[in-house]
Amino acid sequence: MLVSLHVKNLALMEEAEMEFGNGLNILSGETGAGKSIIIGSINLALGEKVPKEMLREQSEYALVELVFRVENEEQIRQLKELDVYPENNEIIMSRKITASRSVGKINSETVSALCMRKVASLLIDIHGQHEHQSLLHKKKHLEILDEYAADKLKNKKDILKKCYQEYQQILEEQKQALQDGEGRERELSFLEYEIQEIQEAELLPGEDEELELSYRKMANSRRIMEVAGTAYEMTGGDDSATEQIGRALRELQSVTEYDPQLGELSGQLEEIDALLNDFNRELSGYMSDGEFDEETFYEVEKRLDLVNHLKEKFGGSIESVLRAKEEKELRREHLRDYEEYLSQLQERLNQSEKSLQEISLDVSKIRQRSAKKLVKQVQEGLVDLNFLDVDFTMEFKNTEKYTANGTDEAEFLISTNPGEPLKPLGRVASGGELSRIMLAIKTILAESDQIETLIFDEIDAGISGRTAQMVAEKMNLIGRNHQVICITHLPQIAAMADYHFLISKNVVGKATFSNIILLEEQESITELARMLGGVKITDTVLESAREMKELAVSVKNKN
């Protein structure tokens, strides 16, 4: 569950702290007081995009921090799969926002926004202010059903996705093959030319490096011989290092009998003399063998040009040239055996389609069985929400083509009055009705998953009176098994609160601030009176608020 929210420098909030409890947490306040900032700040901490206007004027940064308590073993297991490990059964998610960037953290470790959204999907479900409008789109209906049947569908849908990808790949290959048939002879001729071009080159791995080395050596042979000649003169010619060392050695040897230490030094110099003589012989041999050969240089240059041409044409390395040859030979065989190739492709496509059809049928059967249970539960939930004569079902049709989601096209149908035919939601349901339908669906989905915290942002749009009371009772029931955080304008819903927060707006000097306080029982009754009576709170309105609170308490005690 969500334990606390800390907000700093966000829109109208200079700094605020909220500690939530179990059950139904209600947020109320006048229009424009900053209630939407609370939902906005939670969304930011959960990895959503950051609107620039959310940063408070003249503030260097904004900060949002959420603390969750996680005790459910399945949730902990799923979090660990994302490399997120609760510390003392807590997850702390924060987002620091500046004018140029934002940084998200989980338990003090910097993570991506995508990671934050994945973690958030395990911990909290937010029903936005206009989310019920998504029920107008048929695609959303199938998503709801699949979420409801997730345990039964997950493995099957993974197989379905894999089969669909394979089917599409073969279909594309077949399409390309049919197009290729038109220019087959022309392509065959060109492939033969390129394969022959590579074959005749008889390339060897690493050959290009050896050629580069030989070319550089030959291209710089004159400079090499000049430097080698100079080195030889300095070490082996007249008055050279060899001659000087030889003279020095003879001098030392003439006096070694007088001092044994000079004998050791003479031995060292003798080794140097031997090494230098060996060096001179090898350098002389190198110079004898290193005469520039114009014909050899021409052959190396020509070979290097050919190798570089093929590398440039077929991928940048000898290995890529050889791979290109193999690919072109395979392509040539396909084109030579074109009819056989097409026949094999069709056979593969038929087999792939058969597998796709089978798994699509399996998925469809699971969906249709689950849909019967789902619509029954939704219909019962709608009766609880003052749809007294409602008829609710789900209609299935087949898509024209295979999709990654199978062959199902599903749509919720509803009739809200006796004798009226079932029609798509968008054609018969008002905004307030859609809101209640979504509430019923959310209630059912919440019962079937592990998410403990549900947030409803103004679920009460377009409802009042008896319907509002029934929505309030439904919210209370959800709050028995889940933590519910709800922004509302309706006193009937606010009266059911286990924890009632008031969000107010104050002007200090020329600055506007939003404040949040947890209301005591009498303060909650006063806020209910404001919601009932508006600006002027009379004794009668106050008494009505007290009665409403007492009624709510009695309803809660029955549950």
Coordinates of C-alpha atoms in Angstrom, one line a residue:
M1 CA 0.0 0.0 0.0
L2 CA 1.0 3.6 -0.4
V3 CA 2.2 4.8 3.0
S4 CA 3.1 8.4 2.2
L5 CA 3.5 11.2 -0.4
H6 CA 6.0 14.0 -0.1
V7 CA 5.8 16.9 -2.6
K8 CA 8.1 19.9 -2.9
N9 CA 8.0 22.9 -5.3
L10 CA 5.3 21.4 -7.6
A11 CA 2.8 23.8 -9.1
L12 CA 1.0 25.4 -6.1
M13 CA 2.6 23.0 -3.6
E14 CA 5.6 24.6 -1.9
E15 CA 5.9 21.5 0.4
A16 CA 3.4 19.0 1.6
E17 CA 3.4 15.6 3.2
M18 CA 0.5 13.1 3.2
E19 CA 0.4 9.8 5.2
F20 CA -2.3 7.5 3.8
G21 CA -4.0 4.7 5.7
N22 CA -5.8 1.5 5.0
G23 CA -9.3 1.6 3.5
L24 CA -10.8 4.6 1.8
N25 CA -8.7 7.8 1.7
I26 CA -10.7 10.8 0.5
L27 CA -9.3 14.0 -0.9
S28 CA -11.7 17.0 -1.2
G29 CA -11.5 20.7 -1.6
E30 CA -12.8 23.6 -3.7
T31 CA -12.2 23.7 -7.5
G32 CA -8.7 24.9 -8.2
A33 CA -7.4 24.2 -4.8
G34 CA -4.8 21.8 -6.2
K35 CA -6.4 18.3 -6.0
S36 CA -5.3 17.4 -9.5
I37 CA -1.7 18.3 -8.4
I38 CA -1.8 15.3 -6.0
I39 CA -2.6 12.8 -8.8
G40 CA -0.2 14.6 -11.1
S41 CA 2.6 14.4 -8.6
I42 CA 2.0 10.6 -8.0
N43 CA 2.1 10.1 -11.7
L44 CA 5.4 11.9 -12.0
A45 CA 6.9 9.7 -9.2
L46 CA 5.7 6.7 -11.1
G47 CA 7.6 7.6 -14.3
E48 CA 5.2 9.6 -16.4
K49 CA 6.2 12.6 -18.5
V50 CA 7.0 15.8 -16.8
P51 CA 5.0 18.9 -18.0
K52 CA 7.3 22.0 -17.8
E53 CA 4.6 24.0 -16.1
M54 CA 4.5 21.6 -13.1
L55 CA 7.8 23.1 -11.7
R56 CA 6.8 25.9 -9.2
E57 CA 7.7 29.4 -10.3
Q58 CA 11.2 30.5 -9.2
S59 CA 12.1 27.1 -7.8
E60 CA 15.3 25.4 -8.9
Y61 CA 13.9 21.9 -8.6
A62 CA 10.8 20.0 -7.7
L63 CA 10.7 16.7 -5.7
V64 CA 8.1 14.0 -5.4
E65 CA 8.6 10.9 -3.2
L66 CA 6.3 7.9 -2.6
V67 CA 6.8 5.3 0.1
F68 CA 5.1 1.9 -0.4
R69 CA 4.8 -0.9 2.0
V70 CA 5.1 -4.3 0.2
E71 CA 4.2 -7.5 2.1
N72 CA 2.5 -9.6 -0.6
E73 CA 4.9 -12.4 -1.5
E74 CA 3.8 -12.5 -5.2
Q75 CA 4.4 -8.7 -5.5
I76 CA 7.9 -9.1 -3.9
R77 CA 8.7 -11.9 -6.4
Q78 CA 7.6 -9.8 -9.4
L79 CA 9.6 -6.8 -8.1
K80 CA 12.7 -9.0 -7.8
E81 CA 12.3 -10.0 -11.4
L82 CA 12.7 -6.3 -12.2
D83 CA 15.8 -6.2 -10.0
V84 CA 14.0 -4.1 -7.4
Y85 CA 14.3 -5.4 -3.8
P86 CA 12.2 -4.0 -0.9
E87 CA 14.2 -2.8 2.0
N88 CA 12.4 -3.5 5.3
N89 CA 9.3 -4.3 3.2
E90 CA 9.4 -0.8 1.7
I91 CA 9.8 0.7 -1.7
I92 CA 10.7 4.4 -2.0
M93 CA 10.1 5.9 -5.4
S94 CA 11.2 9.5 -6.1
R95 CA 11.6 11.9 -8.9
K96 CA 13.7 15.1 -8.8
I97 CA 12.8 17.6 -11.5
T98 CA 14.7 20.6 -12.8
A99 CA 14.1 22.9 -15.8
S100 CA 16.3 20.7 -18.0
R101 CA 16.0 17.2 -16.7
S102 CA 14.5 14.8 -14.2
V103 CA 16.0 11.9 -12.2
G104 CA 14.0 8.9 -11.0
K105 CA 15.1 6.7 -8.2
I106 CA 13.9 3.5 -6.5
N107 CA 15.4 2.9 -3.0
S108 CA 18.1 5.6 -3.8
E109 CA 19.2 3.8 -7.0
T110 CA 18.8 5.8 -10.2
V111 CA 16.5 4.1 -12.7
S112 CA 14.9 4.8 -16.1
A113 CA 11.3 6.1 -16.4
L114 CA 10.4 2.8 -18.1
C115 CA 11.6 0.9 -15.0
M116 CA 9.6 3.2 -12.8
R117 CA 6.5 2.6 -14.8
K118 CA 7.0 -1.2 -14.7
V119 CA 7.4 -1.1 -10.9
A120 CA 4.4 1.2 -10.6
S121 CA 2.2 -1.2 -12.5
L122 CA 2.8 -3.8 -9.8
L123 CA 2.0 -1.4 -6.9
I124 CA -0.7 1.0 -7.9
D125 CA -3.6 1.4 -10.4
I126 CA -4.7 4.9 -11.2
H127 CA -8.1 5.6 -12.8
G128 CA -7.7 9.0 -14.4
Q129 CA -10.3 11.7 -14.6
H130 CA -11.3 10.8 -18.2
E131 CA -10.2 7.2 -18.4
H132 CA -13.8 5.9 -18.6
Q133 CA -13.9 7.5 -22.1
S134 CA -11.6 4.7 -23.2
L135 CA -14.6 2.4 -23.0
L136 CA -15.8 4.1 -26.2
H137 CA -13.1 2.2 -28.1
K138 CA -13.6 -1.5 -28.8
K139 CA -9.9 -2.2 -28.5
K140 CA -10.1 -1.3 -24.8
H141 CA -12.8 -3.9 -24.2
L142 CA -10.5 -6.7 -25.3
E143 CA -7.7 -5.4 -23.2
I144 CA -10.0 -5.4 -20.1
L145 CA -11.0 -9.0 -20.8
D146 CA -7.4 -10.1 -21.3
E147 CA -6.4 -8.4 -18.1
Y148 CA -9.3 -10.2 -16.3
A149 CA -8.2 -13.6 -17.7
A150 CA -4.4 -12.9 -17.5
D151 CA -3.6 -16.0 -15.4
K152 CA -5.2 -18.3 -18.0
L153 CA -4.0 -16.3 -21.1
K154 CA -0.5 -15.3 -20.4
N155 CA 1.4 -18.4 -21.7
K156 CA -1.1 -18.8 -24.6
K157 CA -0.7 -15.2 -25.7
D158 CA 3.1 -15.5 -25.6
I159 CA 2.8 -18.5 -28.0
L160 CA 0.3 -16.6 -30.1
K161 CA 2.7 -13.6 -30.5
K162 CA 5.6 -15.9 -31.5
C163 CA 3.4 -17.8 -34.0
Y164 CA 2.1 -14.5 -35.5
Q165 CA 5.7 -13.1 -35.9
E166 CA 6.8 -16.3 -37.7
Y167 CA 3.7 -16.2 -39.9
Q168 CA 4.3 -12.6 -40.9
Q169 CA 8.0 -13.3 -41.6
I170 CA 7.1 -16.2 -44.0
L171 CA 4.3 -14.1 -45.6
E172 CA 6.8 -11.3 -46.3
E173 CA 9.3 -13.7 -47.7
Q174 CA 6.7 -15.1 -50.0
K175 CA 5.6 -11.7 -51.1
Q176 CA 9.2 -10.8 -51.9
A177 CA 9.7 -14.1 -53.8
L178 CA 6.7 -13.4 -56.0
Q179 CA 8.0 -9.9 -56.8
D180 CA 11.4 -11.3 -57.5
G181 CA 10.0 -13.6 -60.1
E182 CA 9.5 -10.8 -62.5
G183 CA 13.2 -9.9 -62.7
R184 CA 14.6 -13.4 -61.9
E185 CA 16.7 -13.8 -65.0
R186 CA 18.2 -10.4 -64.7
E187 CA 19.0 -10.9 -61.0
L188 CA 20.5 -14.4 -61.7
S189 CA 22.8 -12.9 -64.3
F190 CA 24.0 -10.2 -61.9
L191 CA 24.5 -12.7 -59.0
E192 CA 26.6 -14.9 -61.3
Y193 CA 28.8 -11.9 -62.1
E194 CA 29.3 -11.0 -58.5
I195 CA 29.9 -14.5 -57.3
Q196 CA 32.5 -15.0 -60.1
E197 CA 34.1 -11.7 -59.2
I198 CA 34.7 -12.9 -55.6
Q199 CA 35.7 -16.4 -56.6
E200 CA 38.3 -15.2 -59.0
A201 CA 39.9 -13.0 -56.4
E202 CA 40.6 -16.1 -54.2
L203 CA 40.7 -14.0 -51.1
L204 CA 42.4 -15.3 -47.9
P205 CA 41.5 -14.2 -44.4
G206 CA 44.1 -11.6 -43.2
E207 CA 45.5 -11.2 -46.7
D208 CA 44.6 -7.5 -46.7
E209 CA 46.7 -6.7 -43.6
E210 CA 49.8 -8.5 -45.1
L211 CA 49.3 -6.6 -48.4
E212 CA 49.1 -3.3 -46.6
L213 CA 52.3 -4.1 -44.8
S214 CA 54.2 -5.1 -47.9
Y215 CA 52.8 -2.1 -49.8
R216 CA 54.0 0.4 -47.2
K217 CA 57.4 -1.3 -47.0
M218 CA 57.9 -1.1 -50.8
A219 CA 56.4 2.4 -51.2
N220 CA 59.0 3.6 -48.6
S221 CA 61.9 1.3 -49.7
R222 CA 64.2 4.2 -50.8
R223 CA 63.9 5.9 -47.4
I224 CA 64.3 2.6 -45.7
M225 CA 67.6 1.8 -47.6
E226 CA 68.9 5.3 -47.0
V227 CA 68.3 5.0 -43.2
A228 CA 69.7 1.4 -43.1
G229 CA 72.8 2.6 -45.0
T230 CA 73.4 5.4 -42.6
A231 CA 73.0 3.1 -39.7
Y232 CA 75.5 0.6 -41.2
E233 CA 78.1 3.4 -41.8
M234 CA 77.7 4.5 -38.2
T235 CA 78.1 1.1 -36.7
G236 CA 80.3 -0.9 -39.2
G237 CA 82.2 1.4 -41.5
D238 CA 85.5 3.3 -41.1
D239 CA 85.9 5.0 -37.8
S240 CA 82.5 3.5 -36.9
A241 CA 81.2 2.3 -33.5
T242 CA 82.5 -1.3 -34.3
E243 CA 86.1 0.0 -34.9
Q244 CA 86.0 2.3 -31.9
I245 CA 84.8 -0.5 -29.6
G246 CA 87.4 -2.9 -31.0
R247 CA 90.2 -0.4 -30.3
A248 CA 88.8 0.2 -26.8
L249 CA 88.7 -3.6 -26.2
R250 CA 92.3 -4.1 -27.2
E251 CA 93.4 -1.3 -24.9
L252 CA 91.6 -2.8 -21.9
Q253 CA 92.9 -6.3 -22.6
S254 CA 96.5 -5.0 -22.5
V255 CA 96.2 -4.0 -18.8
T256 CA 93.8 -6.6 -17.4
E257 CA 96.7 -8.6 -15.9
Y258 CA 97.3 -5.7 -13.5
D259 CA 93.7 -5.5 -12.2
P260 CA 91.1 -8.3 -12.1
Q261 CA 88.2 -5.8 -12.1
L262 CA 89.2 -4.6 -15.5
G263 CA 89.0 -8.2 -16.7
E264 CA 85.3 -8.2 -15.9
L265 CA 84.8 -4.9 -17.7
S266 CA 86.7 -6.2 -20.7
G267 CA 84.4 -9.2 -20.8
Q268 CA 81.4 -7.0 -20.9
L269 CA 82.9 -4.9 -23.7
E270 CA 83.7 -8.1 -25.6
E271 CA 80.0 -9.1 -25.5
I272 CA 79.0 -5.7 -26.9
D273 CA 81.6 -6.0 -29.6
A274 CA 80.2 -9.4 -30.6
L275 CA 76.6 -8.1 -30.5
L276 CA 77.4 -5.1 -32.7
N277 CA 79.3 -7.4 -35.2
D278 CA 76.2 -9.6 -35.4
F279 CA 74.0 -6.6 -35.9
N280 CA 76.2 -5.3 -38.7
R281 CA 76.1 -8.7 -40.5
E282 CA 72.2 -8.9 -40.3
L283 CA 71.8 -5.2 -41.4
S284 CA 74.1 -5.9 -44.3
G285 CA 72.0 -9.0 -45.3
Y286 CA 68.8 -6.9 -45.0
M287 CA 70.2 -4.3 -47.3
S288 CA 71.3 -6.9 -49.8
D289 CA 67.8 -8.5 -49.9
G290 CA 66.0 -5.2 -49.8
E291 CA 66.6 -4.0 -53.3
F292 CA 63.4 -2.5 -54.8
D293 CA 61.6 -4.7 -57.4
E294 CA 59.3 -2.6 -59.6
E295 CA 57.4 -5.6 -60.9
T296 CA 56.8 -7.0 -57.4
F297 CA 55.6 -3.6 -56.2
Y298 CA 53.2 -3.3 -59.2
E299 CA 51.7 -6.8 -58.4
V300 CA 51.2 -6.0 -54.7
E301 CA 49.6 -2.6 -55.5
K302 CA 47.3 -4.2 -58.1
R303 CA 46.3 -7.0 -55.6
L304 CA 45.7 -4.5 -52.9
D305 CA 43.4 -2.4 -55.1
L306 CA 41.4 -5.5 -56.0
V307 CA 41.0 -6.5 -52.3
N308 CA 40.0 -3.0 -51.2
H309 CA 37.5 -2.7 -54.1
L310 CA 35.8 -5.9 -53.0
K311 CA 35.8 -4.9 -49.3
E312 CA 34.3 -1.5 -50.2
K313 CA 31.6 -3.2 -52.3
F314 CA 30.7 -6.0 -50.0
G315 CA 30.9 -4.9 -46.4
G316 CA 34.3 -3.5 -45.4
S317 CA 36.3 -6.7 -44.6
I318 CA 37.5 -9.9 -46.3
E319 CA 35.2 -11.9 -43.9
S320 CA 32.1 -9.8 -45.0
V321 CA 33.1 -10.4 -48.7
L322 CA 33.2 -14.1 -48.2
R323 CA 29.9 -14.0 -46.3
A324 CA 28.3 -12.0 -49.1
K325 CA 29.5 -14.7 -51.5
E326 CA 27.7 -17.4 -49.5
E327 CA 24.5 -15.4 -49.3
K328 CA 24.6 -14.7 -53.0
E329 CA 25.2 -18.4 -53.7
L330 CA 22.2 -19.3 -51.6
R331 CA 20.1 -16.7 -53.3
R332 CA 21.2 -18.0 -56.7
E333 CA 20.1 -21.5 -55.7
H334 CA 16.7 -20.1 -54.7
L335 CA 16.3 -18.4 -58.0
R336 CA 17.5 -21.4 -60.0
D337 CA 15.0 -23.6 -58.2
Y338 CA 12.4 -20.9 -58.2
E339 CA 9.3 -23.1 -58.5
E340 CA 10.6 -25.5 -55.8
Y341 CA 11.4 -22.5 -53.6
L342 CA 7.9 -21.1 -54.0
S343 CA 6.4 -24.5 -53.3
Q344 CA 8.5 -24.8 -50.1
L345 CA 7.5 -21.3 -49.0
Q346 CA 3.8 -22.1 -49.5
E347 CA 4.2 -25.3 -47.5
R348 CA 5.9 -23.4 -44.6
L349 CA 3.2 -20.7 -44.8
N350 CA 0.4 -23.3 -44.6
Q351 CA 2.1 -25.0 -41.6
S352 CA 2.6 -21.7 -39.9
E353 CA -1.0 -20.6 -40.5
K354 CA -2.2 -23.9 -39.1
S355 CA -0.3 -23.3 -35.9
L356 CA -1.5 -19.7 -35.7
Q357 CA -5.1 -20.7 -36.3
E358 CA -4.9 -23.4 -33.5
I359 CA -3.4 -21.1 -30.9
S360 CA -5.8 -18.2 -31.9
L361 CA -8.7 -20.6 -31.4
D362 CA -7.3 -21.7 -28.0
V363 CA -7.0 -18.0 -26.9
S364 CA -10.5 -17.3 -28.2
K365 CA -12.1 -20.1 -26.3
I366 CA -10.4 -18.9 -23.1
R367 CA -11.6 -15.4 -23.7
Q368 CA -15.2 -16.4 -24.4
R369 CA -15.3 -18.6 -21.2
S370 CA -13.8 -15.7 -19.2
A371 CA -16.1 -13.2 -20.8
K372 CA -19.2 -15.0 -19.5
K373 CA -17.9 -14.7 -15.9
L374 CA -16.7 -11.1 -16.4
V375 CA -20.0 -9.7 -17.8
K376 CA -21.9 -11.5 -15.0
Q377 CA -19.8 -9.9 -12.4
V378 CA -20.0 -6.5 -14.1
Q379 CA -23.7 -6.7 -14.4
E380 CA -24.0 -7.5 -10.7
G381 CA -21.7 -4.6 -10.0
L382 CA -23.8 -2.3 -12.1
V383 CA -26.9 -3.2 -10.2
D384 CA -25.0 -2.1 -7.0
L385 CA -24.3 1.2 -8.8
N386 CA -28.0 2.0 -9.5
F387 CA -28.3 0.3 -12.9
L388 CA -31.5 -1.4 -11.8
D389 CA -32.6 -3.0 -15.1
V390 CA -29.3 -3.3 -16.8
D391 CA -28.4 -6.0 -19.3
F392 CA -24.7 -6.3 -20.0
T393 CA -22.8 -8.7 -22.3
M394 CA -19.8 -9.0 -24.6
E395 CA -20.1 -9.7 -28.4
F396 CA -17.4 -11.5 -30.3
K397 CA -16.5 -11.3 -34.0
N398 CA -13.6 -12.6 -36.1
T399 CA -11.1 -10.1 -37.5
E400 CA -10.6 -10.1 -41.2
K401 CA -6.9 -11.0 -40.8
Y402 CA -4.7 -12.6 -38.2
T403 CA -3.3 -10.2 -35.7
A404 CA -0.7 -10.5 -32.9
N405 CA -3.7 -10.6 -30.6
G406 CA -5.4 -13.5 -32.4
T407 CA -8.6 -13.4 -34.4
D408 CA -11.0 -11.9 -31.8
E409 CA -12.8 -8.6 -32.0
A410 CA -14.8 -8.1 -28.8
E411 CA -17.2 -5.3 -27.7
F412 CA -19.2 -4.7 -24.6
L413 CA -23.0 -4.2 -25.2
I414 CA -25.4 -2.7 -22.8
S415 CA -29.1 -2.1 -22.4
T416 CA -30.1 0.2 -19.5
N417 CA -33.8 0.1 -19.9
P418 CA -36.2 -2.9 -20.1
G419 CA -37.2 -3.8 -23.7
E420 CA -34.4 -1.9 -25.3
P421 CA -32.0 -3.9 -27.5
L422 CA -28.3 -4.3 -26.5
K423 CA -26.2 -1.7 -28.1
P424 CA -22.5 -0.6 -28.0
L425 CA -21.5 1.4 -24.9
G426 CA -20.7 4.5 -26.9
R427 CA -24.1 4.7 -28.4
V428 CA -26.2 4.5 -25.2
A429 CA -24.1 5.3 -22.2
S430 CA -23.6 8.9 -20.9
G431 CA -20.4 10.1 -19.3
G432 CA -21.7 9.4 -15.8
E433 CA -22.8 5.9 -16.8
L434 CA -19.5 5.2 -18.4
S435 CA -17.8 6.3 -15.2
R436 CA -19.9 3.9 -13.2
I437 CA -19.3 1.0 -15.7
M438 CA -15.5 1.6 -15.4
L439 CA -15.8 1.7 -11.6
A440 CA -17.6 -1.7 -11.7
I441 CA -14.9 -3.1 -14.0
K442 CA -12.0 -1.7 -11.9
T443 CA -13.6 -3.3 -8.9
I444 CA -13.6 -6.7 -10.5
L445 CA -10.1 -6.4 -11.9
A446 CA -8.8 -5.3 -8.5
E447 CA -10.2 -8.5 -6.9
S448 CA -8.3 -10.7 -9.4
D449 CA -4.8 -9.1 -9.2
Q450 CA -2.2 -8.3 -6.6
I451 CA -2.3 -4.5 -6.7
E452 CA -3.2 -3.2 -3.3
T453 CA -3.6 0.6 -4.0
L454 CA -6.3 2.0 -6.3
I455 CA -6.6 5.7 -7.1
F456 CA -9.8 7.2 -8.5
D457 CA -9.6 10.8 -9.8
E458 CA -13.1 12.2 -9.7
I459 CA -14.9 9.0 -10.5
D460 CA -18.2 10.8 -9.5
A461 CA -18.4 12.9 -12.8
G462 CA -22.0 13.3 -13.9
I463 CA -23.7 11.5 -11.0
S464 CA -25.7 12.7 -7.9
G465 CA -28.4 11.7 -5.5
R466 CA -29.2 8.0 -5.0
T467 CA -26.6 7.0 -7.6
A468 CA -23.9 8.9 -5.7
Q469 CA -24.9 7.1 -2.5
M470 CA -24.5 3.7 -4.2
V471 CA -21.1 4.7 -5.7
A472 CA -20.1 5.7 -2.2
E473 CA -21.1 2.3 -0.8
K474 CA -19.2 0.6 -3.7
M475 CA -16.1 2.6 -2.9
N476 CA -16.4 1.6 0.7
L477 CA -16.7 -2.1 -0.3
I478 CA -13.5 -1.8 -2.4
G479 CA -11.8 -0.2 0.6
R480 CA -12.4 -3.3 2.7
N481 CA -9.8 -5.3 0.7
H482 CA -7.8 -2.5 -0.9
Q483 CA -6.3 0.8 -0.2
V484 CA -8.4 3.4 -2.1
I485 CA -7.4 7.0 -2.7
C486 CA -10.2 9.0 -4.2
I487 CA -10.6 12.6 -5.2
T488 CA -14.3 13.6 -5.1
H489 CA -16.7 16.5 -5.1
L490 CA -19.6 14.4 -3.7
P491 CA -20.3 14.5 0.0
Q492 CA -21.9 11.0 -0.1
I493 CA -18.5 9.6 -1.1
A494 CA -16.5 11.8 1.2
A495 CA -18.7 10.8 4.1
M496 CA -17.5 7.2 3.7
A497 CA -13.8 8.2 4.3
D498 CA -11.6 6.3 6.7
Y499 CA -9.2 9.1 6.2
H500 CA -10.4 12.5 4.9
F501 CA -7.9 15.0 3.6
L502 CA -8.7 18.6 2.8
I503 CA -6.8 20.5 0.1
S504 CA -7.1 24.3 0.3
K505 CA -5.6 27.2 -1.5
N506 CA -4.2 30.3 0.3
V507 CA -2.7 33.6 -0.9
V508 CA 0.3 34.9 1.1
G509 CA 1.5 38.2 -0.2
K510 CA 1.5 37.8 -4.0
A511 CA 2.1 34.0 -3.9
T512 CA -0.5 31.2 -4.0
F513 CA 0.0 28.0 -2.0
S514 CA -1.9 24.8 -1.7
N515 CA -2.1 23.1 1.7
I516 CA -3.1 19.6 2.7
I517 CA -4.4 18.6 6.1
L518 CA -5.9 15.4 7.6
L519 CA -9.3 16.2 9.0
E520 CA -10.5 15.2 12.5
E521 CA -14.1 13.9 12.6
Q522 CA -15.7 17.3 13.4
E523 CA -13.5 19.0 10.7
S524 CA -14.7 16.3 8.2
I525 CA -18.3 17.1 9.0
T526 CA -17.7 20.8 8.4
E527 CA -16.1 19.9 5.0
L528 CA -19.1 17.8 4.2
A529 CA -21.3 20.7 5.0
R530 CA -19.3 22.9 2.6
M531 CA -19.7 20.3 -0.1
L532 CA -23.5 20.1 0.6
G533 CA -24.2 23.8 1.0
G534 CA -21.5 25.8 -0.8
V535 CA -20.1 29.0 0.6
K536 CA -22.7 29.6 3.4
I537 CA -22.9 26.8 5.9
T538 CA -26.1 27.0 8.0
D539 CA -27.0 25.0 11.0
T540 CA -29.4 23.0 8.9
V541 CA -26.7 22.1 6.4
L542 CA -24.3 21.3 9.2
E543 CA -26.9 19.0 10.7
S544 CA -27.4 17.3 7.3
A545 CA -23.7 16.8 7.1
R546 CA -23.6 15.2 10.6
E547 CA -26.5 12.9 9.6
M548 CA -24.7 11.9 6.4
K549 CA -21.6 11.0 8.3
E550 CA -23.6 9.0 10.8
L551 CA -25.3 7.1 8.0
A552 CA -22.0 6.4 6.4
V553 CA -20.6 5.1 9.7
S554 CA -23.6 2.8 10.1
V555 CA -23.2 1.5 6.5
K556 CA -19.5 0.9 7.2
N557 CA -20.2 -1.0 10.4
K558 CA -22.6 -3.3 8.6
N559 CA -19.8 -4.3 6.3

